[in-house]
Tab-separated table of C-alpha atoms in Angstrom:
chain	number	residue	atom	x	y	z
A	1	UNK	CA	-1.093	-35.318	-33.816
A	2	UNK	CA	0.496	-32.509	-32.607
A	3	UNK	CA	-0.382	-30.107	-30.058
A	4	UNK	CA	-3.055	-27.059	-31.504
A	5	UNK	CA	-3.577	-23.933	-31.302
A	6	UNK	CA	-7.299	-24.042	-32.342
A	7	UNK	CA	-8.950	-22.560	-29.226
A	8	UNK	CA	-8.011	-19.163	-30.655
A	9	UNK	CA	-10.947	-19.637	-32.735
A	10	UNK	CA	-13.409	-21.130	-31.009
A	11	UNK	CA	-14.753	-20.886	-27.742
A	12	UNK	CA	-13.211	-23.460	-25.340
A	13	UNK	CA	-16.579	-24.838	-24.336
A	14	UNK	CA	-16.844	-26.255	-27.689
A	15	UNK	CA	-13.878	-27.984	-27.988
A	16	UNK	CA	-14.954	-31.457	-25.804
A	17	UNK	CA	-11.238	-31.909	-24.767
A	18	UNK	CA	-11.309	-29.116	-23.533
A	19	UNK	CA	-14.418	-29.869	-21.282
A	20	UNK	CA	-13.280	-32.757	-20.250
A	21	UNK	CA	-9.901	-31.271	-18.939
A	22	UNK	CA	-11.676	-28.442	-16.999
A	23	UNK	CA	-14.401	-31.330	-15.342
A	24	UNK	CA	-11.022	-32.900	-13.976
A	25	UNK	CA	-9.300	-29.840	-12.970
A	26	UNK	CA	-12.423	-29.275	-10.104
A	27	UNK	CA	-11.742	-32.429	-8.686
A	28	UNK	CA	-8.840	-30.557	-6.968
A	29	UNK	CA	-10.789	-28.615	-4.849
A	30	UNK	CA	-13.631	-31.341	-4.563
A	31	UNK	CA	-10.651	-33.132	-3.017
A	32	UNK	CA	-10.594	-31.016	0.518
A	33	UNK	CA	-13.921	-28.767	0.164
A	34	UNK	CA	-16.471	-31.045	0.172
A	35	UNK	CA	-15.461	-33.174	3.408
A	36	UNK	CA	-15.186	-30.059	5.531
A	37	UNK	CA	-19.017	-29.839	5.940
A	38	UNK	CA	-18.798	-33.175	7.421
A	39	UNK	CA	-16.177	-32.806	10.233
A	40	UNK	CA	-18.169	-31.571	13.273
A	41	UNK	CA	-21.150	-34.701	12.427
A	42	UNK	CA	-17.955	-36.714	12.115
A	43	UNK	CA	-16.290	-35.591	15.321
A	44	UNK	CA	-19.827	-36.664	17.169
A	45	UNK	CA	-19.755	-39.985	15.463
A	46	UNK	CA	-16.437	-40.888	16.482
A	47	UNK	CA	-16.063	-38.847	20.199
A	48	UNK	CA	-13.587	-41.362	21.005
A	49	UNK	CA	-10.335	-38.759	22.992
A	50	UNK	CA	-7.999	-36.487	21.767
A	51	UNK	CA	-6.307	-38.983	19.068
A	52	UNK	CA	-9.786	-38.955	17.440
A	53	UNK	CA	-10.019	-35.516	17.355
A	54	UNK	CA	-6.922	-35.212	15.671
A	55	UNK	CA	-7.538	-37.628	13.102
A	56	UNK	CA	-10.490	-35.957	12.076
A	57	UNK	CA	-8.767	-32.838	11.634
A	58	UNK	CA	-6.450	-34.840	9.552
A	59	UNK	CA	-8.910	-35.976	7.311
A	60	UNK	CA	-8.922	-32.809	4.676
A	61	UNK	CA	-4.800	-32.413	4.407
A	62	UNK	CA	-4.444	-36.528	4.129
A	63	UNK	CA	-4.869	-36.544	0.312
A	64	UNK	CA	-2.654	-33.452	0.086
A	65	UNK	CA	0.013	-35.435	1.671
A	66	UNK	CA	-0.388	-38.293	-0.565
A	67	UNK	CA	-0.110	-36.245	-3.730
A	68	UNK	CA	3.039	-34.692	-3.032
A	69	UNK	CA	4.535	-38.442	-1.974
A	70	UNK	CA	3.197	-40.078	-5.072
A	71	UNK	CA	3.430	-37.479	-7.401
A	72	UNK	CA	6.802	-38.347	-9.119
A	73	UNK	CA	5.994	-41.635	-9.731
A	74	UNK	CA	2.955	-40.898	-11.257
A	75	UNK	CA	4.844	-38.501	-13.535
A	76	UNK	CA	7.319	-41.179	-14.145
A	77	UNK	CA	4.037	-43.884	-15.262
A	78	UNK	CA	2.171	-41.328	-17.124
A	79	UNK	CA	5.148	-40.468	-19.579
A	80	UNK	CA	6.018	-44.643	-20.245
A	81	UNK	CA	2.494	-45.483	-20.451
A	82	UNK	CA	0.496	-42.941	-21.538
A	83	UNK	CA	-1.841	-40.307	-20.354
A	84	UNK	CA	-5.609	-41.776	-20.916
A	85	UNK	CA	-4.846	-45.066	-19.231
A	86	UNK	CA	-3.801	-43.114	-15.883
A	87	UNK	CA	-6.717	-40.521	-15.928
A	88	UNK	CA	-8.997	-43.241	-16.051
A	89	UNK	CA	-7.627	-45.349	-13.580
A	90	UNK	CA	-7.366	-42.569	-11.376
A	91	UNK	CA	-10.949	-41.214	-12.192
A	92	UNK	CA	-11.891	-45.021	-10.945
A	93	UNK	CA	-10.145	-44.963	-7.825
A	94	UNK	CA	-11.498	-41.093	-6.536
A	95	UNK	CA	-14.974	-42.476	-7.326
A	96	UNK	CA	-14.237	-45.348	-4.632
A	97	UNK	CA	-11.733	-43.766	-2.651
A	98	UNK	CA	-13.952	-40.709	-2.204
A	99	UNK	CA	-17.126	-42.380	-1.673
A	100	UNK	CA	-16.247	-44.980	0.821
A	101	UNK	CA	-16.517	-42.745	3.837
A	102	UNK	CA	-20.508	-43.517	3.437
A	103	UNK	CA	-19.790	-46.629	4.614
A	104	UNK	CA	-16.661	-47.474	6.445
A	105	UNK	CA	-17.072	-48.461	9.795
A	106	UNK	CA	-14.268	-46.983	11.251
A	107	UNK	CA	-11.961	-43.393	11.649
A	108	UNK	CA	-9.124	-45.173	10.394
A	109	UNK	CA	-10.592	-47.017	7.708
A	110	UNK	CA	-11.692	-43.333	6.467
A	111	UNK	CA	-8.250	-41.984	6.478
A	112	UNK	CA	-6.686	-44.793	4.476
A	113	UNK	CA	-9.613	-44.037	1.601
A	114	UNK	CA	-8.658	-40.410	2.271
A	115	UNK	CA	-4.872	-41.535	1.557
A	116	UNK	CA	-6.155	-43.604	-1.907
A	117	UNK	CA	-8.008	-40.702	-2.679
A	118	UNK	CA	-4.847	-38.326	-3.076
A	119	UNK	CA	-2.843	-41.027	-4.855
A	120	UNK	CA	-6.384	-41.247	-7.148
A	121	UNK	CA	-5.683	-37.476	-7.342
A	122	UNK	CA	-2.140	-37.225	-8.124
A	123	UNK	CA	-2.872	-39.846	-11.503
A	124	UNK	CA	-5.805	-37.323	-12.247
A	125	UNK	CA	-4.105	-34.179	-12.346
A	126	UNK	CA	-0.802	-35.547	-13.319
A	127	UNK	CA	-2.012	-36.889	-16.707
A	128	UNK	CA	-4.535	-33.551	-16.874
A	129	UNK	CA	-1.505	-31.334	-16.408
A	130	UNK	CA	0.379	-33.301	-19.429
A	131	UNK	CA	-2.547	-33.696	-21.876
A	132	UNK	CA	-2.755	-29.873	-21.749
A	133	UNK	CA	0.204	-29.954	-23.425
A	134	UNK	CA	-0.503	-32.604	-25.341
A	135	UNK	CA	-3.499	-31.208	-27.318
A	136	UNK	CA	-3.362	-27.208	-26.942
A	137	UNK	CA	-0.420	-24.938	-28.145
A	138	UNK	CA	0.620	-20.845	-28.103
A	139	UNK	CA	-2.670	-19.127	-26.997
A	140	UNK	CA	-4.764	-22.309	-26.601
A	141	UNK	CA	-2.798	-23.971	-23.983
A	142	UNK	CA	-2.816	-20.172	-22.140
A	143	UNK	CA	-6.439	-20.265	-22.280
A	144	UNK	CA	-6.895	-24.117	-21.420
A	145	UNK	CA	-4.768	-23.252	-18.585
A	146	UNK	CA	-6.674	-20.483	-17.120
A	147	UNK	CA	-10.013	-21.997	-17.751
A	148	UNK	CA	-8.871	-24.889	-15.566
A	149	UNK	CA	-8.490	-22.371	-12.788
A	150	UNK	CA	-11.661	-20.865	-13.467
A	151	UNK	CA	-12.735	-24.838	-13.033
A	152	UNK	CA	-11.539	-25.184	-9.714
A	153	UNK	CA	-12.826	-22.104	-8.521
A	154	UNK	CA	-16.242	-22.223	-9.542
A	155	UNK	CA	-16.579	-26.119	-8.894
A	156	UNK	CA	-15.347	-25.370	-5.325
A	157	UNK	CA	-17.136	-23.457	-5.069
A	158	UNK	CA	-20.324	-26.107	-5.991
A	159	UNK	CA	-19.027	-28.757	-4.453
A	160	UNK	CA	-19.188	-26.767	-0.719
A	161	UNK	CA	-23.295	-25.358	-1.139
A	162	UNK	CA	-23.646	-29.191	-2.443
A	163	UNK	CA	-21.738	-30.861	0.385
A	164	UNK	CA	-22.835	-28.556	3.528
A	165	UNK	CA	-26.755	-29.024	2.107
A	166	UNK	CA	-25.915	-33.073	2.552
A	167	UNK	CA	-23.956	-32.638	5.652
A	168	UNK	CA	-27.640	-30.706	7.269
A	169	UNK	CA	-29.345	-34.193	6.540
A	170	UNK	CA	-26.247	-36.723	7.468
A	171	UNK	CA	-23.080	-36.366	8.668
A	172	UNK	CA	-21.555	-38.477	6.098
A	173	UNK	CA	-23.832	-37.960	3.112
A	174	UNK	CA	-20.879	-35.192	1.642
A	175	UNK	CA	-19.117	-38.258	0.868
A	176	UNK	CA	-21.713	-39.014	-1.870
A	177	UNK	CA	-20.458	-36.198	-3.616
A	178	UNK	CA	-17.288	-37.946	-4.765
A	179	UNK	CA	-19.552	-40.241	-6.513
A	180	UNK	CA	-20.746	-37.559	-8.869
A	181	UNK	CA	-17.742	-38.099	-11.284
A	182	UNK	CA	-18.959	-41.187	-11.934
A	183	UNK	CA	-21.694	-39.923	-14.294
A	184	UNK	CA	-18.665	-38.494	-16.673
A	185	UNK	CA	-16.742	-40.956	-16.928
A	186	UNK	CA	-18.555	-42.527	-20.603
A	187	UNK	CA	-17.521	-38.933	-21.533
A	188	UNK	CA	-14.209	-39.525	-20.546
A	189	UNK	CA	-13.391	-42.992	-22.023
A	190	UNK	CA	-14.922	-41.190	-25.565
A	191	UNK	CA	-12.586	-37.913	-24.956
A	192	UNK	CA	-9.352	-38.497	-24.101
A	193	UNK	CA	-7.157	-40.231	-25.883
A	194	UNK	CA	-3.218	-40.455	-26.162
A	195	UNK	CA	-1.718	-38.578	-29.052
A	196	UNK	CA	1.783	-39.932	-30.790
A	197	UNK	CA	3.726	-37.481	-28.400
A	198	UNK	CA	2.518	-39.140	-25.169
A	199	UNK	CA	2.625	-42.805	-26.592
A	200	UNK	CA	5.591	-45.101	-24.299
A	201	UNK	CA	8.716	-43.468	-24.245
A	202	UNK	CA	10.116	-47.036	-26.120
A	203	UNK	CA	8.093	-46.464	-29.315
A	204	UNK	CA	8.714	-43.158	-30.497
A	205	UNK	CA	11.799	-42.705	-29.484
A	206	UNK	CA	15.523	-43.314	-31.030
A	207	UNK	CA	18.631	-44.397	-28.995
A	208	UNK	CA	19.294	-40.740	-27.819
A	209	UNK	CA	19.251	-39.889	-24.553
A	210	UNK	CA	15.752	-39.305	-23.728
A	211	UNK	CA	15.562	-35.417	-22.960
A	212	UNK	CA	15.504	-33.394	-19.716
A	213	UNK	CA	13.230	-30.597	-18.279
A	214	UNK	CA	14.645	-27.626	-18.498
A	215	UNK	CA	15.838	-25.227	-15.232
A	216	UNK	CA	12.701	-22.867	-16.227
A	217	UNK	CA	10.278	-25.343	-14.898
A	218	UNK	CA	11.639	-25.975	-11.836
A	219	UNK	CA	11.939	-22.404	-11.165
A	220	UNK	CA	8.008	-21.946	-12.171
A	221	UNK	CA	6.959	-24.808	-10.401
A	222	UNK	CA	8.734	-23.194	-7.135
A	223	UNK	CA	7.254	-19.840	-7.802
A	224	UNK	CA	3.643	-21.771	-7.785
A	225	UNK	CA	4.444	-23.484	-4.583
A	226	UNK	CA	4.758	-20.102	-3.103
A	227	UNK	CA	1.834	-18.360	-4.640
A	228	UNK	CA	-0.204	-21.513	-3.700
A	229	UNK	CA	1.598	-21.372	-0.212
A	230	UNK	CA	0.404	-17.390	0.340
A	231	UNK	CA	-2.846	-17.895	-1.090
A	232	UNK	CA	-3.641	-20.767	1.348
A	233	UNK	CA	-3.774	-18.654	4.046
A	234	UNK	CA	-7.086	-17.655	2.938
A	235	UNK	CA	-9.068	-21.139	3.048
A	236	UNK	CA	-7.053	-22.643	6.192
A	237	UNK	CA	-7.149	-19.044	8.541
A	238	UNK	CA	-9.565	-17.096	7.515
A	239	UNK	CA	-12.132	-18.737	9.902
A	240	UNK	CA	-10.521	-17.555	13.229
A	241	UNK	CA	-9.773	-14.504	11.678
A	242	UNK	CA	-13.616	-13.408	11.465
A	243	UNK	CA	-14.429	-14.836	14.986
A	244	UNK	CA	-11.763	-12.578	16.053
A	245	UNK	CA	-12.995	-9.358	14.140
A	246	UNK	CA	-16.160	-10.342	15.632
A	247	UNK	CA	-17.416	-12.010	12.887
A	248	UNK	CA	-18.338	-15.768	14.396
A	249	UNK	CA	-21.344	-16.923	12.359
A	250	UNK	CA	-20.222	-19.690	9.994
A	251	UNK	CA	-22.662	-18.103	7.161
A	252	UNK	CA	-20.102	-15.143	7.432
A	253	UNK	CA	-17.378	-17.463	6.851
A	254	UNK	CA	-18.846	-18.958	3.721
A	255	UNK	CA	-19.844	-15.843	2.288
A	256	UNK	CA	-16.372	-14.478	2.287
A	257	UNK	CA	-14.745	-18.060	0.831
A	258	UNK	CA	-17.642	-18.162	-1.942
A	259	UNK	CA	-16.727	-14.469	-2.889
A	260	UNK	CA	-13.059	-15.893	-2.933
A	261	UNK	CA	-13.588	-18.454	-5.228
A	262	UNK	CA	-16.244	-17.045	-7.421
A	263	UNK	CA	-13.752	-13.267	-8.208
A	264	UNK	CA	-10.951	-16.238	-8.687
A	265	UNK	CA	-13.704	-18.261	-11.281
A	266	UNK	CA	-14.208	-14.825	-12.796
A	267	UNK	CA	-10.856	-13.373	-13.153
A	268	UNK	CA	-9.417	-16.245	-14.619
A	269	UNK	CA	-11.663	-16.114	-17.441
A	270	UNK	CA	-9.607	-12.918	-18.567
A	271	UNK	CA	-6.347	-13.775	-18.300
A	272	UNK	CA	-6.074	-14.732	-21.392
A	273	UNK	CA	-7.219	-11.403	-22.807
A	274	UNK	CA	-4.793	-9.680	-20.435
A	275	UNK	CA	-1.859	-11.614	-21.055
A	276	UNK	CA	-2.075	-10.645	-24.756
A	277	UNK	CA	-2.217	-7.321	-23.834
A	278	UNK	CA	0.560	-6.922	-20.995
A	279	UNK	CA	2.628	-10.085	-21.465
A	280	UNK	CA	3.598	-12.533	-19.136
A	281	UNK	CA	5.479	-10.005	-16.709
A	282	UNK	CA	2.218	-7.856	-16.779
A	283	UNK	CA	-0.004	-10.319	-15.959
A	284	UNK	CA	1.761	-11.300	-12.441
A	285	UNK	CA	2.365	-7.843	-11.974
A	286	UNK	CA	-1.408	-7.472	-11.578
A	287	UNK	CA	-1.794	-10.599	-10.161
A	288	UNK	CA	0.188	-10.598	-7.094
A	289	UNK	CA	-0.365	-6.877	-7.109
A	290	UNK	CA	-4.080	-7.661	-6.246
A	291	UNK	CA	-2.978	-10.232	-3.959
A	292	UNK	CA	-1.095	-7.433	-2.035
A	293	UNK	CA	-3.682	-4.969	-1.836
A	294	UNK	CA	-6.071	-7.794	-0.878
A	295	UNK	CA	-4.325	-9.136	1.911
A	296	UNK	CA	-3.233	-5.223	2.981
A	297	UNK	CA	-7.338	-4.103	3.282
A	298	UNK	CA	-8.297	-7.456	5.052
A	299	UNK	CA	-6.032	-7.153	7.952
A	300	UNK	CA	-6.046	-2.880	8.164
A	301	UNK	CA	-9.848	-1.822	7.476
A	302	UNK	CA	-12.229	-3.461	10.132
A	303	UNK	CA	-15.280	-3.404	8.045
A	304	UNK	CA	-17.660	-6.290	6.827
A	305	UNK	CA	-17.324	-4.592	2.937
A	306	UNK	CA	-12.868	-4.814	3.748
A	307	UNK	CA	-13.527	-8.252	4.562
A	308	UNK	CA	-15.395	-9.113	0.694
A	309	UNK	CA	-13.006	-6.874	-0.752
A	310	UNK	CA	-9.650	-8.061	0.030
A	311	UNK	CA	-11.077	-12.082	-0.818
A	312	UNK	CA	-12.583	-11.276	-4.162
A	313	UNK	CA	-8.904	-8.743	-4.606
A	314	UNK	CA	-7.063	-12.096	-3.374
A	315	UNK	CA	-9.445	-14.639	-5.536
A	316	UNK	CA	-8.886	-12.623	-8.556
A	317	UNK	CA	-5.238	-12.030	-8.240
A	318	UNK	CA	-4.467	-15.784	-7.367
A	319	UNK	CA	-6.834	-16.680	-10.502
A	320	UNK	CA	-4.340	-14.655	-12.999
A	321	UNK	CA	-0.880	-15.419	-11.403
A	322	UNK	CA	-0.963	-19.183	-11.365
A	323	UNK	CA	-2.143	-20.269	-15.150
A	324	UNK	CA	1.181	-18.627	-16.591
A	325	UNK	CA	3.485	-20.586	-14.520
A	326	UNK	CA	1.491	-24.237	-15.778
A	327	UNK	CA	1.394	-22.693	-19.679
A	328	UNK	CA	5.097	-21.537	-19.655
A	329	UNK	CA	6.286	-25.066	-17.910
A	330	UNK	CA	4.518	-27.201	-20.311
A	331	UNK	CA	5.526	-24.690	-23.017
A	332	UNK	CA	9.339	-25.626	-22.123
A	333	UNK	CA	8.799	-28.913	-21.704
A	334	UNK	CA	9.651	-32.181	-24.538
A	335	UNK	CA	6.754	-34.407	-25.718
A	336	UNK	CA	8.152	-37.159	-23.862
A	337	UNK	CA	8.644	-35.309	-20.712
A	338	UNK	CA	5.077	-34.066	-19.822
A	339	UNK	CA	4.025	-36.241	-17.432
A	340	UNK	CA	6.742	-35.346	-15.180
A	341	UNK	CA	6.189	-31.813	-15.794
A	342	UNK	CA	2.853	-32.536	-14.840
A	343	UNK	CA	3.847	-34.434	-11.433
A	344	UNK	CA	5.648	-31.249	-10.425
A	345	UNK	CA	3.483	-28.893	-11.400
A	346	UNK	CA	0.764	-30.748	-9.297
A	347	UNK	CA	3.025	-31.727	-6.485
A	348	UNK	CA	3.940	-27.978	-5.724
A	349	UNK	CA	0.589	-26.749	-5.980
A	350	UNK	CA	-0.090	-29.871	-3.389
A	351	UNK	CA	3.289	-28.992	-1.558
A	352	UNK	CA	2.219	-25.268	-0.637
A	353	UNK	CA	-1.036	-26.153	0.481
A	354	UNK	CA	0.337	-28.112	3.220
A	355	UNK	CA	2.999	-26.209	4.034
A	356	UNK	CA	0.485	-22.935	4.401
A	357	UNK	CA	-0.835	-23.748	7.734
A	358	UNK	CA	2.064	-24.910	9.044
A	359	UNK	CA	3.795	-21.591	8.645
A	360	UNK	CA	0.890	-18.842	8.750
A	361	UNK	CA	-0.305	-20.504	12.237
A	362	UNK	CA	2.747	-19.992	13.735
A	363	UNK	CA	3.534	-16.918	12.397
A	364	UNK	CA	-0.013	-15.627	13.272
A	365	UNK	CA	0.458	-16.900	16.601
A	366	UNK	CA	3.876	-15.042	17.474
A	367	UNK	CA	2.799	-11.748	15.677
A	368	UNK	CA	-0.831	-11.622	15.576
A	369	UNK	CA	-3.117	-11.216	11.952
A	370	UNK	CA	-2.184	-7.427	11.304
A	371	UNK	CA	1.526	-7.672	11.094
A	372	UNK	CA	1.318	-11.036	9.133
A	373	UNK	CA	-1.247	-10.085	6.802
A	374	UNK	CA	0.931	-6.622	6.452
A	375	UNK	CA	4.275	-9.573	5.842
A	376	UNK	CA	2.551	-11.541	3.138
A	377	UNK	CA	1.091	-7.829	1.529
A	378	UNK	CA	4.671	-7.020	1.550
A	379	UNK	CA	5.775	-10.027	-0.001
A	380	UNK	CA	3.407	-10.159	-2.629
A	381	UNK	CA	4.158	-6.220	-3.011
A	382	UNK	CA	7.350	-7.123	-3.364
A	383	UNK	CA	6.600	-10.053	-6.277
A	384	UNK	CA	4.308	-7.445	-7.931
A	385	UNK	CA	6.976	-4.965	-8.294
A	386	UNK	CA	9.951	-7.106	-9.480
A	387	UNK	CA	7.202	-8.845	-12.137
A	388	UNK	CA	6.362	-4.733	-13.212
A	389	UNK	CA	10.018	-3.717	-13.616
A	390	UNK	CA	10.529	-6.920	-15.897
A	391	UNK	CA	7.202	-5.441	-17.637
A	392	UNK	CA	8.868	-2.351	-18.237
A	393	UNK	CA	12.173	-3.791	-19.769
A	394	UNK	CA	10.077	-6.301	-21.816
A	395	UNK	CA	7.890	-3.260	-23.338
A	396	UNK	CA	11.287	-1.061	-23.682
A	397	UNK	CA	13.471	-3.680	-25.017
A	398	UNK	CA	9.881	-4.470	-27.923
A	399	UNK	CA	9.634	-0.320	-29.180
């Protein structure tokens, strides 16, 4: 069976692959989202010193960590053994993983199911990333990809009204959430299946060499680390940067990340619309160039409107700059190389959220939000304008 191209037309809701690719792409925010509710109710349970306080705030970057460690062997599994067997087995393990914070008795039996929950994450998304390539082609895989990101967006954005309701009744009740997969996963086992092209490496191949990915996708993977890196700022500062504007109510705060993720949800459904009309240099000419002008009002206009401006300007712009960089990579990549395509591709996105904090804060610290936020504007500027001169000499070079 080889990869399609039917999505161009039908709508992608109606293709059940399809579905069940996009259910699995929202585990990725599910992943950190939905235990943040939980952390001060956590932080009372456990009042224990400062090491306790520290492993609680350790709690929502643990799986983050994990991914990017067990990411390449993942990729590794997935292309000798096959994609459905690993999304399964992964599905199984975030289901128990996830949902053992109800119970466990202790902080650090938390964090170890918090470290099994990222490895439970890197199988998912690894053999998601690879199946996308193994079933959708040419404009399907472009749309597949950005309606994954719509996914994520919009089932973040779920997963944090569901999670901060539960965490009103019970501190650890959120952790009930990551049971909710659970109910899919009959879908699942139906769904997804191997094709041919993802079947072990020994039985459809010849004595050749087995084939390598190509230079592109390591350069696209790096360019999604740093998107994902920039865009993280959002999520991981932009709490301290409305108490310091004056804005301290937490209802504030999640007003401003729910407009994030719900432009992000929205834009995403049109990239693949745009990208037909602009190309691929086009597209992340508008992307970052949002991000830019997002990041540029948030830190320069002190208003409450600048504020749900520049996060729907960054939420949108983040939504149509990443699917391009996962279409083109899998795009370039052999049958029988997927799966490690799909470890990288998840492992950067995994590898710039944790290296986000650890570079903004200090950064923020030594220079203050104004002339960072004006930095990363500049950066992003930067990106925008590089991705519209290539525009310009694709569209020159095609009359």
């Amino acid at each position: 069976m080889e990869p399609t191209d039917e999505l161009e037309d039908r709508p992608i809701w109606r293709d059940p692959r399809a579905v069940a690719l996009m259910m699995t792409a929202s585990l990725t925010v599910m992943t950190a989202a939905t235990i943040s509710p939980a952390l001060p109710g956590l932080e009372k349970q456990f009042a224990s010193g400062e090491t306790h306080t520290l492993l609680i705030r350790l709690l929502v970057p643990a799986p983050s960590l994990a991914v990017i460690l067990v990411a390449p062997w993942c990729g590794a599994i997935a292309d000798r053994s096959g994609r459905r067997r690993m999304l399964l087995a992964g599905l199984i393990l975030f289901i128990i993983s996830g949902s053992a914070g109800l119970v466990l008795p202790t902080l650090a039996s938390i964090m170890v199911s918090r470290f099994c929950l990222g490895v439970a994450l890197a199988m998912i998304m690894t053999a998601q990333t690879a199946l996308m390539g193994d079933y959708f082609s040419g404009r399907a895989l472009h749309s597949i990809s950005s309606a994954q990101v719509s996914a994520r967006n919009f089932g973040g954005f779920v997963f944090i009204v569901i999670a901060g309701m539960l965490a009103t009744i019970e501190a650890r009740l959120p952790f009930a959430v990551y049971a909710l997969p659970a109910l899919a996963l009959p879908f699942f086992w139906r769904i997804i299946a191997d094709p041919p092209s993802s079947m072990p490496v020994e039985q459809h191949t010849t004595s050749a060499a087995p084939s390598r990915l190509q230079p592109i996708v390591y350069f696209l993977a790096l360019g999604q680390m740093v998107t994902t890196m920039l865009f993280f700022v959002m999520p991981t500062q932009l709490p301290f940067f409305l108490s310091g504007q004056g804005y301290s109510s937490p209802a504030m705060t999640g007003a401003a990340l729910g407009t994030l993720m719900l432009a992000g949800g929205s834009a995403a459904l049109y990239y693949p619309h745009l990208r037909a009309a602009i190309g691929h240099a086009g597209n992340w000419a508008c992307g970052f160039g949002l991000m830019a002008l997002g990041f540029a009002a948030l830190v320069t206009t002190k208003t409450g409107m600048a504020v749900f401006f520049g996060c729907a300007a960054i939420g949108a712009g983040y939504a149509l700059a990443i699917p391009g960089f996962i279409a083109l990579s899998l795009g370039a990549t052999a049958p029988d190389r997927r799966g490690k395509t799909g470890a990288l591709l998840t492992g950067s996105v995994f590898l710039g959220q944790f290296l986000s904090p650890l570079i903004s804060s200090p950064a923020i610290s030594e220079w203050g939000w104004r002339v960072s936020g004006i930095g990363i504007a500049a950066v992003l500027g930067t990106l925008a304008l590089i991705s519209a001169v290539a525009f310009q000499h694709v569209r020159r070079d095609a009359i």
